[in-house]
């Protein structure tokens, strides 16, 4: 009998293939993009026993494989046969969801109806009228690039160069629209700071300098959401800090690993890679997490990475527990809805203008910036939870933590990129999320030595700025 984990890995390898749709004879112009939308399990996975946790994580990963496979088949399915595709997906999902439902029942969690959670549908990601020439090349293609609007009526050109993209490289643009980009100079300032309360942390900050992933530590795993599952993310992650981080990392292996951080911080910090949509082929063009999952184009290394920990607006912060898992944003926000979406986009020099659901078009000399702010109110007991969210949550509107939660250092990742002028770009995503900016997210596992964590807390609460 094949172990359940092996079934997940085999299914992930077989389910996904790179397929692109085109409109008429226009290379690079994607057809009306449709995607598969399934119910969000986040709220249902409120609690599972330790004995069931691995099975539930693997089950959720297998559901992702099934949805990715359905999305792949959707690109080749006539509209008249889409109901059959959705019905097939329902049949595939039912036994997995029934298994998860049993685990929830054993832990006395709120009941989950597998039949309801198995019901998916096909939705339109963007219209043909909005589709962009996603990979208008600067290479040796035929013809000249054509000027296109940048999504705000300002007439910036994304054409340029000497040629168009060939059809082998169009996959990542699928589903992206001109409306997914905004000229940052036309965005009104919308980001204001919040003052500290009377009993707030002292205004200090702790910084870990962990590099920009110069050593190329990347893989399509997610050890928090899909531990033990190769290609559990279906998109490529950049890592800094802990050198061991992969789907198969354990607390022991993370503790014993080296780090890219200069202060001995062994924590794992990771996020989806950003790719340039210029028709170039990356080393993973035919690999899982890359081209096989419709993530193509040149991977851009961040020009700058800032990892900071700050205080709470109302209370002093306490130490994070060892190996606490924390996520921010929602990798499935395009189909799940924006309830858990949290990342924002901007440009250097325009940080007072933050975009939630659009990629910024930055002026010459300005870098594209991703801002990933993590939740910082801990339940005081658990290093993780079944949905990887309920054990650590965001502060309330006044900055205080909910009842029975305590404040811990607030992690913020700020990633800056040098993007060529007028170039399109996108983050990696699950295939059915079609690279929408609202799906940006980040992950963190606390592997700071206890002494270093204590120092970080002292720096924050005493109002000092500590970095090394």
Short mmCIF file of C-alpha atoms in Angstrom, two decimals:
data_model
loop_
_atom_site.label_atom_id
_atom_site.label_comp_id
_atom_site.label_asym_id
_atom_site.label_seq_id
_atom_site.Cartn_x
_atom_site.Cartn_y
_atom_site.Cartn_z
CA UNK A 1 0.00 0.00 0.00
CA UNK A 2 1.35 3.44 -0.96
CA UNK A 3 1.64 5.79 2.06
CA UNK A 4 -0.73 8.75 2.00
CA UNK A 5 2.20 11.19 1.83
CA UNK A 6 3.54 9.43 -1.25
CA UNK A 7 0.11 9.71 -2.89
CA UNK A 8 0.22 13.49 -2.34
CA UNK A 9 3.65 13.74 -3.94
CA UNK A 10 2.71 11.56 -6.92
CA UNK A 11 -0.52 13.45 -7.49
CA UNK A 12 1.32 16.75 -7.38
CA UNK A 13 3.73 15.59 -10.08
CA UNK A 14 1.06 14.33 -12.42
CA UNK A 15 -1.68 16.89 -11.98
CA UNK A 16 -0.14 20.04 -13.36
CA UNK A 17 1.03 20.95 -16.84
CA UNK A 18 1.68 24.35 -18.39
CA UNK A 19 -1.11 25.37 -20.76
CA UNK A 20 -1.90 28.81 -22.16
CA UNK A 21 -4.88 30.27 -24.01
CA UNK A 22 -4.58 32.91 -26.73
CA UNK A 23 -6.94 35.28 -28.49
CA UNK A 24 -6.96 34.84 -32.21
CA UNK A 25 -3.51 35.38 -33.67
CA UNK A 26 -2.09 37.71 -31.03
CA UNK A 27 0.87 36.02 -29.31
CA UNK A 28 1.03 36.96 -25.66
CA UNK A 29 -2.56 38.19 -25.42
CA UNK A 30 -4.37 35.82 -23.13
CA UNK A 31 -7.94 34.76 -23.66
CA UNK A 32 -10.72 35.46 -21.21
CA UNK A 33 -9.21 33.79 -18.16
CA UNK A 34 -11.34 31.55 -15.99
CA UNK A 35 -10.32 29.91 -12.76
CA UNK A 36 -11.58 27.38 -10.23
CA UNK A 37 -13.04 28.66 -6.95
CA UNK A 38 -13.54 26.32 -4.00
CA UNK A 39 -14.75 27.04 -0.44
CA UNK A 40 -12.17 28.37 2.03
CA UNK A 41 -11.31 25.85 4.75
CA UNK A 42 -9.64 28.38 7.05
CA UNK A 43 -12.52 28.93 9.44
CA UNK A 44 -13.41 25.23 9.53
CA UNK A 45 -9.92 24.16 10.61
CA UNK A 46 -10.26 25.70 14.05
CA UNK A 47 -8.77 22.79 15.99
CA UNK A 48 -7.44 19.28 15.40
CA UNK A 49 -5.62 16.90 17.71
CA UNK A 50 -1.86 16.45 17.53
CA UNK A 51 -2.48 12.91 16.30
CA UNK A 52 -4.49 14.21 13.32
CA UNK A 53 -2.47 17.32 12.48
CA UNK A 54 -0.11 15.73 9.94
CA UNK A 55 -2.98 13.96 8.20
CA UNK A 56 -4.99 17.18 7.98
CA UNK A 57 -2.02 19.14 6.58
CA UNK A 58 -1.41 16.46 3.97
CA UNK A 59 -5.11 16.32 3.13
CA UNK A 60 -5.24 20.07 2.54
CA UNK A 61 -2.16 19.76 0.31
CA UNK A 62 -3.90 17.04 -1.70
CA UNK A 63 -6.94 19.29 -2.13
CA UNK A 64 -4.57 21.91 -3.57
CA UNK A 65 -3.25 19.33 -6.03
CA UNK A 66 -6.80 18.51 -7.11
CA UNK A 67 -7.74 22.17 -7.63
CA UNK A 68 -4.54 22.83 -9.58
CA UNK A 69 -5.26 19.82 -11.76
CA UNK A 70 -8.83 21.00 -12.36
CA UNK A 71 -7.54 24.47 -13.29
CA UNK A 72 -5.14 22.89 -15.75
CA UNK A 73 -7.94 20.88 -17.37
CA UNK A 74 -10.20 23.96 -17.40
CA UNK A 75 -7.90 25.67 -19.91
CA UNK A 76 -8.72 22.91 -22.40
CA UNK A 77 -12.40 22.40 -21.53
CA UNK A 78 -15.23 23.89 -23.65
CA UNK A 79 -17.73 25.98 -21.71
CA UNK A 80 -20.43 23.38 -22.32
CA UNK A 81 -18.41 20.73 -20.45
CA UNK A 82 -17.40 22.79 -17.42
CA UNK A 83 -20.19 21.37 -15.26
CA UNK A 84 -18.75 17.92 -15.76
CA UNK A 85 -15.30 19.16 -14.74
CA UNK A 86 -16.70 20.67 -11.53
CA UNK A 87 -18.63 17.48 -10.79
CA UNK A 88 -15.47 15.41 -11.22
CA UNK A 89 -13.67 17.72 -8.79
CA UNK A 90 -16.50 17.30 -6.26
CA UNK A 91 -16.09 13.51 -6.42
CA UNK A 92 -12.31 13.83 -5.88
CA UNK A 93 -12.69 16.20 -2.93
CA UNK A 94 -15.38 14.35 -1.00
CA UNK A 95 -13.26 11.53 0.53
CA UNK A 96 -10.51 13.99 1.51
CA UNK A 97 -12.95 16.40 3.13
CA UNK A 98 -14.73 13.54 4.88
CA UNK A 99 -11.39 12.54 6.40
CA UNK A 100 -10.81 16.12 7.59
CA UNK A 101 -14.35 16.29 8.96
CA UNK A 102 -13.70 13.19 11.03
CA UNK A 103 -10.58 14.77 12.51
CA UNK A 104 -12.55 17.89 13.45
CA UNK A 105 -15.23 15.77 15.11
CA UNK A 106 -12.63 13.93 17.17
CA UNK A 107 -11.28 17.23 18.49
CA UNK A 108 -14.75 18.59 19.31
CA UNK A 109 -14.34 21.41 16.79
CA UNK A 110 -17.25 23.05 15.02
CA UNK A 111 -18.69 20.57 12.48
CA UNK A 112 -17.82 20.83 8.80
CA UNK A 113 -20.14 19.72 6.00
CA UNK A 114 -17.94 17.87 3.46
CA UNK A 115 -20.62 18.13 0.76
CA UNK A 116 -20.70 21.90 1.03
CA UNK A 117 -16.91 22.23 1.11
CA UNK A 118 -16.59 19.95 -1.93
CA UNK A 119 -18.71 22.28 -4.10
CA UNK A 120 -16.49 24.35 -6.39
CA UNK A 121 -17.33 26.57 -9.35
CA UNK A 122 -15.72 28.23 -12.37
CA UNK A 123 -15.34 32.01 -12.22
CA UNK A 124 -13.90 34.55 -14.65
CA UNK A 125 -10.54 35.98 -13.66
CA UNK A 126 -10.46 38.79 -16.21
CA UNK A 127 -12.05 39.76 -19.47
CA UNK A 128 -10.39 39.64 -22.86
CA UNK A 129 -10.74 43.39 -23.15
CA UNK A 130 -8.58 43.87 -20.06
CA UNK A 131 -5.93 41.28 -20.90
CA UNK A 132 -2.37 42.49 -21.26
CA UNK A 133 0.37 41.61 -23.67
CA UNK A 134 2.11 40.06 -20.69
CA UNK A 135 5.49 39.24 -22.16
CA UNK A 136 6.15 41.88 -24.78
CA UNK A 137 9.79 41.07 -25.28
CA UNK A 138 12.96 42.99 -25.80
CA UNK A 139 14.57 40.08 -27.54
CA UNK A 140 14.67 38.73 -31.06
CA UNK A 141 10.96 38.14 -31.66
CA UNK A 142 9.18 39.27 -34.78
CA UNK A 143 7.73 42.73 -34.99
CA UNK A 144 7.79 45.74 -32.74
CA UNK A 145 6.35 46.10 -29.26
CA UNK A 146 3.13 48.09 -29.11
CA UNK A 147 2.41 50.83 -26.64
CA UNK A 148 -0.20 49.87 -24.04
CA UNK A 149 -1.95 51.79 -21.31
CA UNK A 150 -0.62 51.10 -17.83
CA UNK A 151 -4.05 50.66 -16.28
CA UNK A 152 -4.59 54.24 -15.13
CA UNK A 153 -5.02 55.99 -18.45
CA UNK A 154 -1.54 57.51 -18.33
CA UNK A 155 -0.29 55.95 -21.51
CA UNK A 156 2.95 54.42 -20.24
CA UNK A 157 4.37 51.95 -22.72
CA UNK A 158 4.97 48.34 -21.86
CA UNK A 159 5.95 47.52 -25.40
CA UNK A 160 9.35 48.92 -26.22
CA UNK A 161 12.02 46.55 -27.41
CA UNK A 162 12.23 44.76 -30.69
CA UNK A 163 9.95 41.79 -30.49
CA UNK A 164 7.01 39.96 -29.02
CA UNK A 165 7.06 36.92 -26.77
CA UNK A 166 6.87 33.42 -28.15
CA UNK A 167 3.96 31.21 -27.12
CA UNK A 168 6.09 28.91 -24.96
CA UNK A 169 6.63 31.73 -22.48
CA UNK A 170 3.16 33.22 -22.11
CA UNK A 171 1.87 31.06 -19.23
CA UNK A 172 2.45 33.44 -16.32
CA UNK A 173 0.51 36.30 -17.88
CA UNK A 174 -2.67 34.27 -17.90
CA UNK A 175 -5.32 36.01 -15.85
CA UNK A 176 -3.36 39.24 -15.34
CA UNK A 177 -4.96 42.42 -16.60
CA UNK A 178 -3.93 46.03 -17.11
CA UNK A 179 -6.20 46.70 -14.15
CA UNK A 180 -3.78 44.72 -11.97
CA UNK A 181 -1.19 47.53 -12.35
CA UNK A 182 -1.33 51.12 -11.13
CA UNK A 183 0.93 54.13 -11.70
CA UNK A 184 2.09 54.92 -8.17
CA UNK A 185 2.41 58.62 -9.01
CA UNK A 186 -1.36 58.72 -9.59
CA UNK A 187 -2.22 57.03 -6.27
CA UNK A 188 -3.30 59.30 -3.44
CA UNK A 189 -1.42 59.02 -0.12
CA UNK A 190 -3.31 56.51 2.01
CA UNK A 191 -0.88 55.21 4.65
CA UNK A 192 -0.85 56.95 8.02
CA UNK A 193 1.11 55.94 11.12
CA UNK A 194 -0.51 55.07 14.45
CA UNK A 195 0.75 56.62 17.64
CA UNK A 196 1.69 54.53 20.66
CA UNK A 197 -0.65 54.33 23.59
CA UNK A 198 0.20 55.44 27.11
CA UNK A 199 1.42 51.99 28.18
CA UNK A 200 2.89 51.01 24.82
CA UNK A 201 6.19 49.33 24.11
CA UNK A 202 9.02 51.80 24.28
CA UNK A 203 9.16 52.41 20.54
CA UNK A 204 12.24 50.28 20.06
CA UNK A 205 13.02 48.08 17.11
CA UNK A 206 15.09 44.95 16.53
CA UNK A 207 16.53 44.13 13.10
CA UNK A 208 17.98 40.89 11.78
CA UNK A 209 20.26 41.28 8.77
CA UNK A 210 19.89 38.05 6.82
CA UNK A 211 20.84 39.02 3.28
CA UNK A 212 18.87 38.96 0.03
CA UNK A 213 19.02 35.23 -0.68
CA UNK A 214 22.36 35.59 -2.42
CA UNK A 215 22.87 31.84 -2.10
CA UNK A 216 19.75 31.05 -4.15
CA UNK A 217 17.86 29.12 -1.46
CA UNK A 218 14.51 28.56 -3.18
CA UNK A 219 11.98 25.73 -3.44
CA UNK A 220 8.22 25.27 -4.02
CA UNK A 221 7.60 23.84 -0.53
CA UNK A 222 5.80 25.25 2.50
CA UNK A 223 6.80 23.51 5.71
CA UNK A 224 4.18 25.43 7.72
CA UNK A 225 1.09 24.76 5.60
CA UNK A 226 2.14 21.53 3.89
CA UNK A 227 4.87 19.86 6.00
CA UNK A 228 6.38 16.78 4.41
CA UNK A 229 4.85 17.52 0.98
CA UNK A 230 7.20 18.24 -1.91
CA UNK A 231 5.90 21.15 -4.04
CA UNK A 232 3.24 21.81 -1.42
CA UNK A 233 3.11 25.49 -2.39
CA UNK A 234 2.91 25.03 -6.19
CA UNK A 235 4.99 28.21 -6.44
CA UNK A 236 8.59 29.11 -5.68
CA UNK A 237 9.63 30.65 -2.36
CA UNK A 238 12.71 32.74 -1.58
CA UNK A 239 14.31 31.97 1.80
CA UNK A 240 16.65 33.88 4.08
CA UNK A 241 17.81 32.96 7.56
CA UNK A 242 17.72 29.23 8.24
CA UNK A 243 19.62 27.23 5.63
CA UNK A 244 17.67 24.01 6.18
CA UNK A 245 14.17 25.22 5.34
CA UNK A 246 12.20 22.88 3.09
CA UNK A 247 9.06 20.76 3.27
CA UNK A 248 10.96 18.15 5.27
CA UNK A 249 12.46 20.42 7.93
CA UNK A 250 11.84 19.55 11.56
CA UNK A 251 12.36 21.60 14.70
CA UNK A 252 15.55 19.62 15.31
CA UNK A 253 16.90 20.13 11.79
CA UNK A 254 16.12 23.84 11.93
CA UNK A 255 17.87 24.13 15.29
CA UNK A 256 20.98 22.42 13.96
CA UNK A 257 21.20 24.33 10.69
CA UNK A 258 23.28 27.33 9.74
CA UNK A 259 21.87 30.75 8.95
CA UNK A 260 22.40 33.69 6.62
CA UNK A 261 21.65 36.11 9.47
CA UNK A 262 24.64 37.99 10.88
CA UNK A 263 23.41 37.88 14.48
CA UNK A 264 22.92 34.12 14.73
CA UNK A 265 19.15 34.28 14.17
CA UNK A 266 18.21 30.83 12.80
CA UNK A 267 14.62 31.76 12.05
CA UNK A 268 13.13 30.86 8.67
CA UNK A 269 11.85 33.82 6.65
CA UNK A 270 10.25 33.21 3.24
CA UNK A 271 7.94 34.64 0.58
CA UNK A 272 6.87 33.97 -3.07
CA UNK A 273 9.46 34.98 -5.65
CA UNK A 274 8.85 37.91 -7.98
CA UNK A 275 9.32 37.24 -11.70
CA UNK A 276 9.93 39.53 -14.65
CA UNK A 277 7.43 38.89 -17.45
CA UNK A 278 9.79 39.60 -20.32
CA UNK A 279 9.75 36.25 -22.11
CA UNK A 280 12.94 34.98 -20.48
CA UNK A 281 13.19 31.37 -19.34
CA UNK A 282 14.23 30.57 -15.79
CA UNK A 283 16.02 27.39 -14.69
CA UNK A 284 12.71 26.01 -13.37
CA UNK A 285 10.81 26.56 -16.64
CA UNK A 286 9.88 22.86 -16.80
CA UNK A 287 9.93 22.06 -13.08
CA UNK A 288 7.33 21.77 -10.31
CA UNK A 289 6.69 25.15 -8.73
CA UNK A 290 7.96 26.78 -11.91
CA UNK A 291 6.69 26.21 -15.43
CA UNK A 292 4.73 23.09 -14.49
CA UNK A 293 2.65 25.28 -12.17
CA UNK A 294 2.43 28.20 -14.62
CA UNK A 295 5.14 30.24 -12.90
CA UNK A 296 7.49 31.40 -15.65
CA UNK A 297 9.87 34.26 -16.27
CA UNK A 298 13.12 35.48 -14.76
CA UNK A 299 13.21 35.38 -10.96
CA UNK A 300 14.21 38.77 -9.54
CA UNK A 301 16.48 38.74 -6.51
CA UNK A 302 15.49 41.42 -4.01
CA UNK A 303 17.73 44.47 -4.08
CA UNK A 304 17.09 44.96 -0.38
CA UNK A 305 15.47 42.94 2.42
CA UNK A 306 14.56 44.48 5.79
CA UNK A 307 13.42 42.22 8.62
CA UNK A 308 12.32 44.21 11.64
CA UNK A 309 10.48 43.52 14.90
CA UNK A 310 8.52 46.29 16.57
CA UNK A 311 6.40 46.76 19.67
CA UNK A 312 2.70 46.88 20.42
CA UNK A 313 0.71 50.13 20.46
CA UNK A 314 -0.65 49.47 23.96
CA UNK A 315 1.43 46.94 25.90
CA UNK A 316 4.98 45.73 26.28
CA UNK A 317 5.81 42.68 24.22
CA UNK A 318 6.77 39.26 25.52
CA UNK A 319 9.02 36.61 23.98
CA UNK A 320 7.78 34.46 21.14
CA UNK A 321 7.81 30.73 21.92
CA UNK A 322 10.44 28.58 20.16
CA UNK A 323 9.36 27.31 16.72
CA UNK A 324 6.25 29.46 16.57
CA UNK A 325 4.81 29.41 13.04
CA UNK A 326 3.34 32.67 11.73
CA UNK A 327 1.86 33.51 8.32
CA UNK A 328 0.59 36.76 6.87
CA UNK A 329 -1.59 37.32 3.84
CA UNK A 330 -3.47 34.64 1.94
CA UNK A 331 -1.97 32.74 -0.99
CA UNK A 332 -5.54 32.00 -2.15
CA UNK A 333 -7.06 35.43 -1.63
CA UNK A 334 -8.17 35.74 -5.26
CA UNK A 335 -10.62 32.86 -4.87
CA UNK A 336 -11.03 32.84 -1.05
CA UNK A 337 -11.76 36.55 -0.74
CA UNK A 338 -9.66 39.23 0.89
CA UNK A 339 -10.50 38.59 4.56
CA UNK A 340 -6.95 37.37 5.27
CA UNK A 341 -5.17 39.35 2.55
CA UNK A 342 -2.62 41.63 4.18
CA UNK A 343 0.38 42.42 1.97
CA UNK A 344 0.74 45.82 0.31
CA UNK A 345 2.77 47.19 -2.61
CA UNK A 346 4.46 50.53 -3.17
CA UNK A 347 7.58 52.20 -4.58
CA UNK A 348 10.58 53.74 -2.85
CA UNK A 349 9.92 57.44 -2.35
CA UNK A 350 6.16 56.78 -2.35
CA UNK A 351 5.79 54.66 0.80
CA UNK A 352 2.82 56.78 1.91
CA UNK A 353 0.90 55.22 -1.00
CA UNK A 354 0.13 51.55 -0.45
CA UNK A 355 -1.67 49.25 -2.92
CA UNK A 356 -3.47 46.11 -1.76
CA UNK A 357 -4.75 44.60 -5.01
CA UNK A 358 -2.52 46.12 -7.68
CA UNK A 359 1.12 45.96 -8.69
CA UNK A 360 2.81 49.38 -8.71
CA UNK A 361 4.32 50.98 -11.77
CA UNK A 362 7.24 52.96 -10.35
CA UNK A 363 8.99 55.96 -11.92
CA UNK A 364 12.58 55.75 -13.13
CA UNK A 365 14.98 55.19 -10.23
CA UNK A 366 12.30 54.01 -7.82
CA UNK A 367 12.16 50.40 -6.61
CA UNK A 368 9.09 48.18 -6.36
CA UNK A 369 8.40 47.48 -2.66
CA UNK A 370 6.46 44.66 -0.99
CA UNK A 371 5.40 45.17 2.62
CA UNK A 372 4.50 42.09 4.68
CA UNK A 373 3.34 42.83 8.24
CA UNK A 374 2.72 39.84 10.50
CA UNK A 375 0.16 39.29 13.28
CA UNK A 376 1.55 39.90 16.75
CA UNK A 377 -0.98 38.80 19.37
CA UNK A 378 -0.25 35.29 20.68
CA UNK A 379 -2.68 33.01 22.53
CA UNK A 380 0.06 32.34 25.10
CA UNK A 381 -0.05 28.54 24.61
CA UNK A 382 0.36 27.26 21.06
CA UNK A 383 3.25 27.55 18.62
CA UNK A 384 0.90 26.62 15.75
CA UNK A 385 -2.77 25.92 15.07
CA UNK A 386 -4.74 23.76 12.65
CA UNK A 387 -5.33 26.64 10.22
CA UNK A 388 -1.99 28.29 11.14
CA UNK A 389 -3.83 31.51 12.06
CA UNK A 390 -5.86 31.23 15.27
CA UNK A 391 -2.87 30.91 17.63
CA UNK A 392 -1.49 34.33 16.60
CA UNK A 393 -3.74 37.13 15.39
CA UNK A 394 -3.61 40.81 14.54
CA UNK A 395 -4.22 43.50 17.18
CA UNK A 396 -7.61 45.16 17.40
CA UNK A 397 -8.29 48.57 15.90
CA UNK A 398 -6.98 50.39 18.96
CA UNK A 399 -3.73 48.42 18.82
CA UNK A 400 -4.46 46.21 21.81
CA UNK A 401 -4.54 42.43 21.71
CA UNK A 402 -7.81 40.50 22.07
CA UNK A 403 -8.71 39.09 25.47
CA UNK A 404 -6.51 36.16 26.54
CA UNK A 405 -3.88 37.08 23.93
CA UNK A 406 -0.51 38.69 24.69
CA UNK A 407 1.61 40.99 22.55
CA UNK A 408 4.77 39.59 20.94
CA UNK A 409 7.23 41.40 18.65
CA UNK A 410 5.60 42.42 15.37
CA UNK A 411 7.61 41.14 12.39
CA UNK A 412 7.62 43.18 9.20
CA UNK A 413 9.34 42.13 5.98
CA UNK A 414 10.05 44.90 3.46
CA UNK A 415 11.32 43.62 0.11
CA UNK A 416 12.57 46.02 -2.57
CA UNK A 417 13.26 45.16 -6.24
CA UNK A 418 14.93 46.83 -9.18
CA UNK A 419 12.39 46.33 -11.99
CA UNK A 420 13.24 47.56 -15.50
CA UNK A 421 11.23 50.57 -16.63
CA UNK A 422 7.86 49.72 -18.20
CA UNK A 423 8.33 46.02 -17.47
CA UNK A 424 5.54 43.79 -16.23
CA UNK A 425 6.14 41.49 -13.28
CA UNK A 426 4.19 39.19 -10.98
CA UNK A 427 4.58 37.04 -7.92
CA UNK A 428 4.43 33.27 -8.10
CA UNK A 429 1.11 31.77 -7.06
CA UNK A 430 -0.99 28.64 -7.01
CA UNK A 431 -2.03 28.12 -10.66
CA UNK A 432 -5.70 28.94 -10.09
CA UNK A 433 -4.79 32.21 -8.32
CA UNK A 434 -3.42 33.57 -11.64
CA UNK A 435 -0.66 35.66 -10.02
CA UNK A 436 -2.94 38.34 -8.64
CA UNK A 437 -1.12 40.82 -6.33
CA UNK A 438 -3.71 40.32 -3.58
CA UNK A 439 -2.36 36.78 -3.06
CA UNK A 440 1.03 37.98 -1.80
CA UNK A 441 2.01 36.47 1.55
CA UNK A 442 4.90 35.68 3.87
CA UNK A 443 5.91 32.97 6.34
CA UNK A 444 8.04 32.88 9.48
CA UNK A 445 9.26 30.22 11.90
CA UNK A 446 10.89 31.49 15.08
CA UNK A 447 14.23 29.74 15.58
CA UNK A 448 15.95 32.58 17.40
CA UNK A 449 18.22 31.39 20.20
CA UNK A 450 16.46 32.19 23.47
CA UNK A 451 19.12 34.70 24.46
CA UNK A 452 18.69 36.56 21.16
CA UNK A 453 14.88 36.61 21.47
CA UNK A 454 15.23 38.01 24.99
CA UNK A 455 17.56 40.71 23.66
CA UNK A 456 15.05 41.61 20.92
CA UNK A 457 12.25 41.99 23.47
CA UNK A 458 14.43 44.11 25.76
CA UNK A 459 15.42 46.36 22.86
CA UNK A 460 11.82 46.89 21.82
CA UNK A 461 10.44 47.49 25.31
CA UNK A 462 13.26 49.84 26.30
CA UNK A 463 12.99 52.00 23.17
CA UNK A 464 16.36 51.08 21.67
CA UNK A 465 17.24 50.45 18.04
CA UNK A 466 19.19 47.19 17.83
CA UNK A 467 20.63 45.77 14.63
CA UNK A 468 23.63 43.65 13.76
#
